Structure formats: C-alpha cells, structure tokens
C-alpha cells in the first residue's frame, strides 16, 4: 500500500524543517500542510532570491509538484494571496481545502487584544489570529474557505455574529467591519482564491491510489501541540504526526515513514516553561552562532541545551523512524556541551515528561566540545566528540539519526 511520508518538529518549532522539507520536496509529487497557519514560516534562498513560505508547502519550489493546504490549516486569505504572488501562476499546482477555516481581520484583532490583556500571563503568540480561529472552529462558529463561494451569505452571517457578540468586541476595543467593507473584502479573496479551493482529501487519496509520492509537512513542533505540549503555552493545533490524519482526512494506515526534525540544542520563542534554557553566556553564544531570531516575528529566540527527555517523548508520540539532527555546527567552539538526561522534580529523578514543565531542574551530562563540524558532508569527517554526541542522542532518544545538518546550505548535510 502506498503511504505518505511525514516530517514533524520535535521541539518548540524552528528546528529547521524548512531545509529538510525543501531537500525532500524535490523527491515528492505531492506536498501537503496539515495544521497551523501563517504563524509558521521559513525562508528559502533560490538562485539569490529570498522566498518566504508561511502557508504554501515547500513543494512549490519543485515545478512538477502539487501542493495541498489541508482542512486542518487555518488560512488568512490575505496572507495566502500575498505569499502566492512570489510564485507566478499556481493554477493546477496549489489546492486549498474547502474545509480549512478562515482567519479574518477580527480573529487577528482578538488575538492581539487578548495578549495585551493577559499582561505577564501572555502566551507570546505570533499575533496572527491562530487561537481565536481554531477556537471558533471548535465552538462551531467558524467559517471555512468553501464559504467564499457565496460571499453574500458569508458576509451576512459575519455581521450577525458581530451583532450578537458586540459586547465582547467593545470590551476588547475592537471595531468590527460593516457589511459593505466585509463583502468587498471577501469578494476580493473569492476572485483570486476560488479556482484553488477543492476537496483536498479526495485529491490526497487519489494521489496515493495512483502511487504518487506524498510528503506531509508539519508546522511548529511537538512541544507546542495543543494536547501534548506545554499547555497553555502552546499553539492551537495538533502539531504531532497524528494531526496529519485529521488535518488532511487520512487514516493512520496512510502514514509511512516519519522523520522528526530536532536541533542539536533547544530554542523556544514566546513564553512558557523551557527546562534547559541557558540564561548565561552560553545561551547567548547559541543565539548568536545559530542566528536564533524568529522568521515570522523577528523575536530573539530563547536558547538552551538538548533535552533528551522531551525528545524521547516526542519521538515516541510521533512514531519517529528517524531523527534529522539540525545545526550541529552551531555547537562548534564550545568547550563543554550539555545534554539534559533526566529531570529532578521535588528531589526525585524523573525520566518521563510530566504534565507540567514548571519547577523542573534538569539533570545534565556533559560532553567534551569540538570544532570543525561546519560544512562537513560525510559522517567519517566529523570530529570524534561530535560523533560521540550524535551516538549519545540516538541512545537517549531510542531513535536513530538519519541525517545531520552542518550548515544552512543544501550541500551541508550528512545522510547516514
Ligand atoms: P500562536 O500559534 O501564534 O497562537 O502562538 C502560540 C505559541 O506558539 C507562541 O509561543 C508562539 O511563539 C509559538 N509559535 C507559533 N508558531 C510558531 C513557529 O512556527 N515556530 C515557533 N514557535 C511558534
């Protein structure tokens, strides 16, 4: 049976999925996104031109590939249209689920207003309207892309919703659009996007039946999963591999090889617990060596050491067949490299991920550092200490490392 391969983030996002998906997308006929929205993002440099991808799958760079944005994604039509402009004609190469929920202006305003009101309890969202849109979906009051087929009805329903909820909007100091503004905006989206809106589940099934090679591209990371991440400091979608079934309409039996993308250290943007965060000079060095600033918001990322407990958990929950170990070269030049092998909670050693990551003391093992892993293309050419580090990660996470990235370029990759 032909199955779809999957790529998933293992940590708090920003693991470098972009590079791997871009590398792998060349070998696939169909590339699909299944969750998240334009909170995600990576930039790819092609022939000197920088392209920003937030919603469109990386298969867009392969002229022969078909790209699918599944029902589990939340779509800002405005952001999608902007992004599409970078790629010329996409007819027949891009398909958007008619069941995917739409992010509209009011979702973005609600997201930002709530964050302001949360004060020091703020989640540190990307302010893209992700939470309110998924919230509306679960409350069964959201609107799907397919509704752009009748903008009059959609605009009327939205105005009715604004009226019923006017006290909420007033409390958040949000001015909602009137019917004419809304209708004009929706019409402008419909005009451009309707040709791309389709039954994407049928399309993925057909692709699999026709023995096409299908790649499923996750956004964010396991520890940001709405159920299994560091709740409430998470995003609002199912970022784990199981999310691909829901977010595209696949069965678990349709999923083939799962690759977990993990950095050789850890980063996090936004707020919430991060047991191995390093507040000292080494954390700063990780940030500057690794250029750890958000692609979507430009925020500096919090940096720290590899958390083997969290990675073991993530590998199990996603069913990873292999890990892609990213940015190993960023650890070049450290005298000692640390790995968190267990947690100490209330004086006890804990080897599994607890429900809350608050008040945890990481238990570290230290490894001798190395120099010269940057740009290495063959495993044999890695410094011995770097090889020992990779072996330790495999051992601690019960997962083999199938690929090591030693720099941003496609060539700076070791395939094992
Ligand atoms: P939201 O997804 O904008 O609601 O943000 C919720 C949390 O997820 C915040 O901590 C964000 O910084 C984080 N987040 C969302 N998308 C990404 C991403 O693509 N990479 C890393 N963190 C993300």
XYZ file of C-alpha atoms and ligand atoms in Angstrom:
439
model
C 0.000 0.000 0.000
C 1.375 3.419 -0.958
C 1.844 5.595 2.114
C 2.567 9.251 2.778
C 5.848 10.200 4.490
C 5.806 12.792 7.192
C 8.064 15.458 8.627
C 7.390 16.744 12.117
C 9.014 19.194 14.533
C 10.264 17.598 17.747
C 10.829 20.643 19.940
C 9.157 24.088 20.078
C 9.264 24.717 16.349
C 12.042 26.359 14.344
C 14.005 23.114 14.229
C 14.969 23.677 10.611
C 12.114 21.767 8.989
C 12.330 24.206 6.081
C 15.715 22.941 4.966
C 14.696 19.275 5.188
C 11.304 19.703 3.556
C 12.965 21.725 0.815
C 15.585 18.979 0.345
C 12.996 16.194 0.367
C 10.283 18.003 -1.590
C 12.380 17.510 -4.720
C 11.622 13.777 -4.493
C 7.878 14.020 -3.951
C 4.957 14.551 -6.327
C 2.624 15.999 -3.716
C 3.479 18.064 -0.624
C 0.783 18.809 1.981
C 0.424 21.086 5.003
C -1.986 19.776 7.637
C -2.126 22.253 10.564
C -1.147 25.694 11.787
C -1.323 28.836 9.728
C 0.850 31.772 8.822
C 2.307 31.689 12.340
C 4.794 29.262 10.762
C 7.473 30.441 8.419
C 10.735 29.748 6.790
C 12.782 31.496 4.172
C 14.444 29.721 1.316
C 17.082 31.249 -0.909
C 16.765 30.118 -4.509
C 19.224 31.476 -7.076
C 19.906 34.528 -4.913
C 16.208 35.319 -4.408
C 14.800 35.060 -0.876
C 11.362 33.477 -0.731
C 9.212 33.441 2.402
C 6.909 30.495 2.977
C 4.261 30.645 5.690
C 1.341 28.655 4.306
C 2.273 27.232 0.930
C 4.051 23.862 1.167
C 7.704 23.738 0.123
C 6.836 21.645 -2.931
C 6.068 24.967 -4.606
C 9.772 25.207 -5.439
C 9.560 21.982 -7.430
C 7.766 22.903 -10.671
C 6.371 19.370 -11.057
C 4.961 19.004 -7.552
C 1.395 19.575 -6.414
C 0.883 21.472 -3.158
C -2.028 20.959 -0.831
C -3.186 23.078 2.094
C -5.360 20.699 4.090
C -8.505 21.188 6.141
C -6.545 21.312 9.404
C -4.765 24.515 8.415
C -6.198 27.918 9.328
C -5.878 30.275 6.393
C -5.670 34.018 6.242
C -6.823 34.615 2.646
C -4.956 37.924 2.689
C -1.663 36.312 3.757
C -2.123 33.453 1.291
C -2.686 35.824 -1.633
C 0.413 37.846 -0.674
C 2.501 34.686 -0.478
C 1.208 33.333 -3.785
C 2.427 36.484 -5.574
C 6.021 35.292 -5.180
C 5.480 32.253 -7.388
C 3.677 33.306 -10.561
C 0.936 31.062 -11.894
C -0.021 28.342 -9.422
C -3.157 27.010 -11.140
C -3.116 23.231 -11.049
C -0.167 23.250 -8.612
C -1.850 24.586 -5.484
C -5.053 23.273 -3.901
C -6.697 24.647 -0.781
C -9.186 22.626 1.252
C -12.750 23.915 1.171
C -12.972 22.778 4.805
C -9.988 24.805 6.065
C -11.061 27.561 8.431
C -10.543 31.181 7.504
C -8.614 33.702 9.576
C -10.305 37.080 9.188
C -9.400 40.525 10.487
C -11.378 40.151 13.715
C -9.515 36.977 14.688
C -6.225 38.833 14.459
C -7.549 41.768 16.486
C -8.929 39.412 19.160
C -5.607 37.524 19.360
C -3.644 40.741 19.840
C -6.132 42.301 22.283
C -6.215 39.172 24.457
C -2.446 39.022 24.567
C -2.321 42.658 25.709
C -4.877 41.973 28.434
C -3.079 38.836 29.654
C -0.132 41.027 30.770
C 2.539 38.848 32.370
C 0.448 35.739 31.640
C 0.678 36.379 27.892
C 1.392 33.323 25.744
C 3.613 35.298 23.410
C 1.577 34.381 20.333
C 2.600 35.441 16.861
C -0.480 37.711 16.803
C -1.742 36.095 13.597
C -5.228 35.170 14.849
C -4.441 31.457 15.170
C -6.012 30.806 18.597
C -9.312 32.667 18.008
C -9.769 30.959 14.614
C -9.251 27.440 15.972
C -11.395 28.472 18.955
C -14.256 29.411 16.623
C -13.827 26.119 14.762
C -14.195 24.085 17.954
C -17.118 26.263 19.066
C -18.716 25.507 15.665
C -19.000 29.174 14.774
C -16.065 29.399 12.365
C -16.114 29.903 8.617
C -14.498 27.681 6.035
C -12.757 28.538 2.781
C -15.575 26.911 0.807
C -17.915 29.634 2.075
C -16.152 32.082 -0.238
C -18.392 30.539 -2.921
C -21.274 32.648 -1.514
C -19.822 35.868 -0.126
C -23.217 37.498 0.381
C -24.317 34.758 2.764
C -20.916 34.707 4.465
C -20.882 38.500 4.993
C -24.436 38.415 6.395
C -23.526 35.617 8.815
C -20.463 37.501 9.978
C -22.408 40.722 10.562
C -24.949 38.736 12.581
C -22.083 37.263 14.625
C -20.609 40.729 15.226
C -24.006 41.983 16.415
C -24.646 39.086 18.784
C -21.154 39.461 20.245
C -20.913 43.255 20.217
C -20.217 43.457 23.956
C -17.195 41.187 23.564
C -15.804 43.297 20.742
C -16.441 46.506 22.700
C -14.686 45.120 25.775
C -11.661 44.318 23.634
C -11.875 47.776 21.992
C -12.290 46.223 18.556
C -14.235 47.994 15.828
C -15.812 45.424 13.526
C -16.302 45.938 9.800
C -19.639 46.926 8.290
C -21.417 44.812 5.656
C -20.098 46.704 2.635
C -16.477 46.637 3.768
C -16.701 42.977 4.629
C -18.444 41.976 1.404
C -15.865 43.860 -0.696
C -13.010 42.209 1.182
C -14.497 38.714 0.836
C -15.191 39.293 -2.869
C -11.573 40.257 -3.433
C -10.471 36.983 -1.790
C -13.041 34.897 -3.673
C -11.975 36.337 -7.016
C -8.414 35.145 -6.573
C -8.782 32.038 -4.432
C -11.887 30.214 -5.711
C -10.010 28.447 -8.533
C -7.720 26.876 -5.914
C -10.402 25.714 -3.488
C -11.028 21.975 -3.720
C -11.857 18.723 -1.954
C -8.249 18.114 -0.949
C -8.988 14.867 0.901
C -10.172 13.280 -2.348
C -7.073 14.661 -4.021
C -4.658 13.103 -1.496
C -6.477 9.756 -1.651
C -6.278 9.819 -5.449
C -2.586 10.684 -5.321
C -1.897 7.756 -3.001
C -4.016 5.396 -5.113
C -2.067 6.456 -8.194
C 1.204 5.612 -6.405
C 2.304 9.246 -6.257
C 4.940 10.078 -3.666
C 3.250 12.174 -0.976
C 5.016 14.228 1.705
C 3.215 15.669 4.734
C 4.809 18.799 6.181
C 4.170 19.635 9.838
C 4.441 23.159 11.210
C 5.581 24.282 14.688
C 6.712 21.443 16.961
C 5.582 18.664 19.297
C 6.008 20.694 22.485
C 3.617 23.315 21.059
C 0.886 20.692 20.468
C -2.492 21.728 21.875
C -2.899 18.429 23.792
C 0.594 17.094 24.279
C 2.692 20.244 24.512
C 3.415 22.657 27.349
C -0.208 23.788 27.731
C -1.333 26.589 27.868
C 1.885 27.889 26.296
C 1.216 26.097 23.044
C -0.263 26.808 19.666
C -3.881 25.843 18.958
C -3.416 22.891 16.603
C -2.334 19.244 16.725
C 1.275 19.607 15.696
C 2.140 15.917 16.162
C 2.092 13.344 13.365
C -1.444 12.245 14.278
C -2.553 15.773 13.333
C -1.851 14.886 9.704
C -4.675 12.340 9.712
C -7.200 14.866 10.966
C -5.765 17.791 9.038
C -5.928 16.059 5.677
C -8.512 13.289 6.071
C -6.056 10.405 6.099
C -6.229 7.227 8.155
C -3.327 6.232 10.445
C -2.646 3.438 7.959
C -1.841 6.024 5.290
C 1.210 7.291 7.171
C 4.563 5.821 6.152
C 7.991 6.987 7.201
C 8.101 9.630 9.960
C 11.112 11.925 10.288
C 11.432 14.047 13.414
C 13.340 17.286 12.979
C 15.335 18.270 16.030
C 18.044 20.829 16.690
C 21.291 19.741 18.356
C 20.290 22.183 21.111
C 16.962 23.764 22.050
C 15.174 27.027 21.328
C 11.797 28.492 22.089
C 10.025 31.691 21.030
C 7.195 33.024 23.112
C 6.563 32.340 26.766
C 6.230 29.169 28.789
C 8.429 26.620 30.524
C 11.766 25.649 28.999
C 13.727 23.486 31.477
C 17.102 23.583 29.687
C 17.089 27.307 28.911
C 20.529 28.858 29.425
C 20.353 32.451 30.662
C 24.120 32.925 30.690
C 26.851 33.491 28.148
C 26.477 30.058 26.600
C 22.812 30.704 25.835
C 23.830 33.987 24.222
C 26.509 32.205 22.229
C 23.962 29.650 20.975
C 21.709 32.527 19.881
C 24.413 34.406 18.003
C 26.094 31.314 16.481
C 22.726 29.887 15.451
C 21.179 33.216 14.313
C 18.250 32.414 16.549
C 15.723 35.108 15.691
C 12.132 34.312 14.641
C 11.410 34.199 10.896
C 7.794 35.274 11.327
C 8.125 37.886 14.061
C 11.878 38.588 14.258
C 11.834 37.955 18.024
C 15.074 36.694 19.634
C 14.664 33.016 20.482
C 15.344 31.685 23.960
C 18.211 29.175 23.769
C 19.383 26.203 25.813
C 20.654 22.642 25.779
C 19.367 19.481 24.123
C 16.564 17.986 26.196
C 16.728 14.214 25.711
C 13.694 13.575 27.943
C 11.481 15.792 25.800
C 12.965 14.403 22.578
C 12.376 10.782 23.672
C 8.759 11.669 24.431
C 8.335 13.478 21.116
C 9.916 10.652 19.176
C 7.508 8.150 20.747
C 4.380 10.254 20.331
C 5.135 10.917 16.658
C 6.331 7.390 15.893
C 9.616 8.684 14.502
C 11.520 6.251 12.316
C 14.488 8.593 12.352
C 15.645 11.993 13.510
C 17.213 14.723 11.425
C 19.697 16.392 13.720
C 19.937 20.028 12.710
C 22.513 22.767 13.285
C 25.173 20.515 14.782
C 27.754 23.079 13.628
C 26.293 25.708 15.975
C 27.888 23.716 18.814
C 31.364 24.177 17.283
C 33.658 26.051 19.647
C 32.006 25.173 22.953
C 34.415 23.736 25.489
C 31.665 21.576 27.000
C 28.303 20.599 25.564
C 25.452 19.653 27.887
C 22.533 17.265 27.405
C 19.596 17.006 29.786
C 19.237 13.269 30.509
C 16.541 13.426 33.212
C 14.647 15.924 35.355
C 14.697 16.478 39.081
C 11.244 17.198 40.454
C 10.687 17.584 44.221
C 14.042 15.925 44.852
C 13.237 12.880 42.705
C 14.764 11.847 39.390
C 12.159 11.662 36.614
C 12.813 10.180 33.156
C 9.482 10.966 31.511
C 7.813 14.216 30.511
C 5.423 15.362 33.241
C 2.142 17.181 32.593
C 3.730 20.475 33.607
C 7.301 21.512 32.901
C 7.232 24.182 35.626
C 9.661 23.863 38.571
C 11.909 21.304 36.975
C 15.657 21.099 37.469
C 17.398 19.472 34.529
C 19.976 16.782 35.236
C 22.804 17.266 32.748
C 25.517 15.071 31.351
C 28.473 16.998 29.986
C 30.393 16.141 26.840
C 33.710 17.432 25.596
C 33.169 20.012 22.855
C 34.575 20.068 19.346
C 35.478 22.289 16.458
C 35.179 21.872 12.727
C 31.805 20.241 12.133
C 30.680 23.212 9.995
C 30.024 22.223 6.399
C 31.019 18.550 6.873
C 29.301 16.315 4.299
C 30.486 12.864 5.401
C 29.962 11.256 8.788
C 33.582 9.992 8.830
C 34.783 13.598 8.606
C 33.003 14.733 11.769
C 35.204 15.378 14.824
C 35.179 12.369 17.171
C 33.488 14.270 20.002
C 30.689 15.336 17.660
C 30.188 11.690 16.614
C 30.030 10.667 20.285
C 27.410 13.359 20.843
C 25.269 12.054 17.966
C 25.564 8.470 19.281
C 24.511 9.599 22.759
C 21.444 11.334 21.326
C 20.437 8.140 19.495
C 20.870 6.142 22.682
C 18.962 8.563 24.904
C 16.058 9.036 22.493
C 15.773 5.406 21.284
C 15.777 6.752 17.736
C 18.381 6.584 15.023
C 19.762 9.750 13.496
C 19.302 9.509 9.741
C 20.528 12.929 8.733
C 22.812 15.559 10.229
C 22.786 19.173 9.126
C 26.081 21.061 9.408
C 25.074 24.375 7.805
C 22.190 26.151 6.075
C 23.079 25.123 2.510
C 21.576 22.027 0.934
C 25.086 20.585 0.483
C 25.957 20.981 4.167
C 24.179 17.752 5.013
C 25.269 14.284 6.075
C 22.932 11.462 5.051
C 23.508 8.355 7.133
P 0.286 31.218 18.074
O 0.478 29.970 17.283
O 0.533 32.467 17.284
O -1.027 31.242 18.792
O 1.407 31.248 19.233
C 1.402 30.319 20.296
C 2.820 29.920 20.663
O 3.386 29.161 19.596
C 3.782 31.092 20.876
O 4.716 30.733 21.873
C 4.494 31.223 19.545
O 5.751 31.838 19.659
C 4.601 29.765 19.171
N 4.701 29.544 17.717
C 3.714 29.601 16.810
N 4.175 29.321 15.577
C 5.491 29.057 15.716
C 6.506 28.654 14.798
O 6.306 28.454 13.602
N 7.741 28.454 15.331
C 7.993 28.595 16.658
N 7.071 28.959 17.549
C 5.829 29.179 17.087
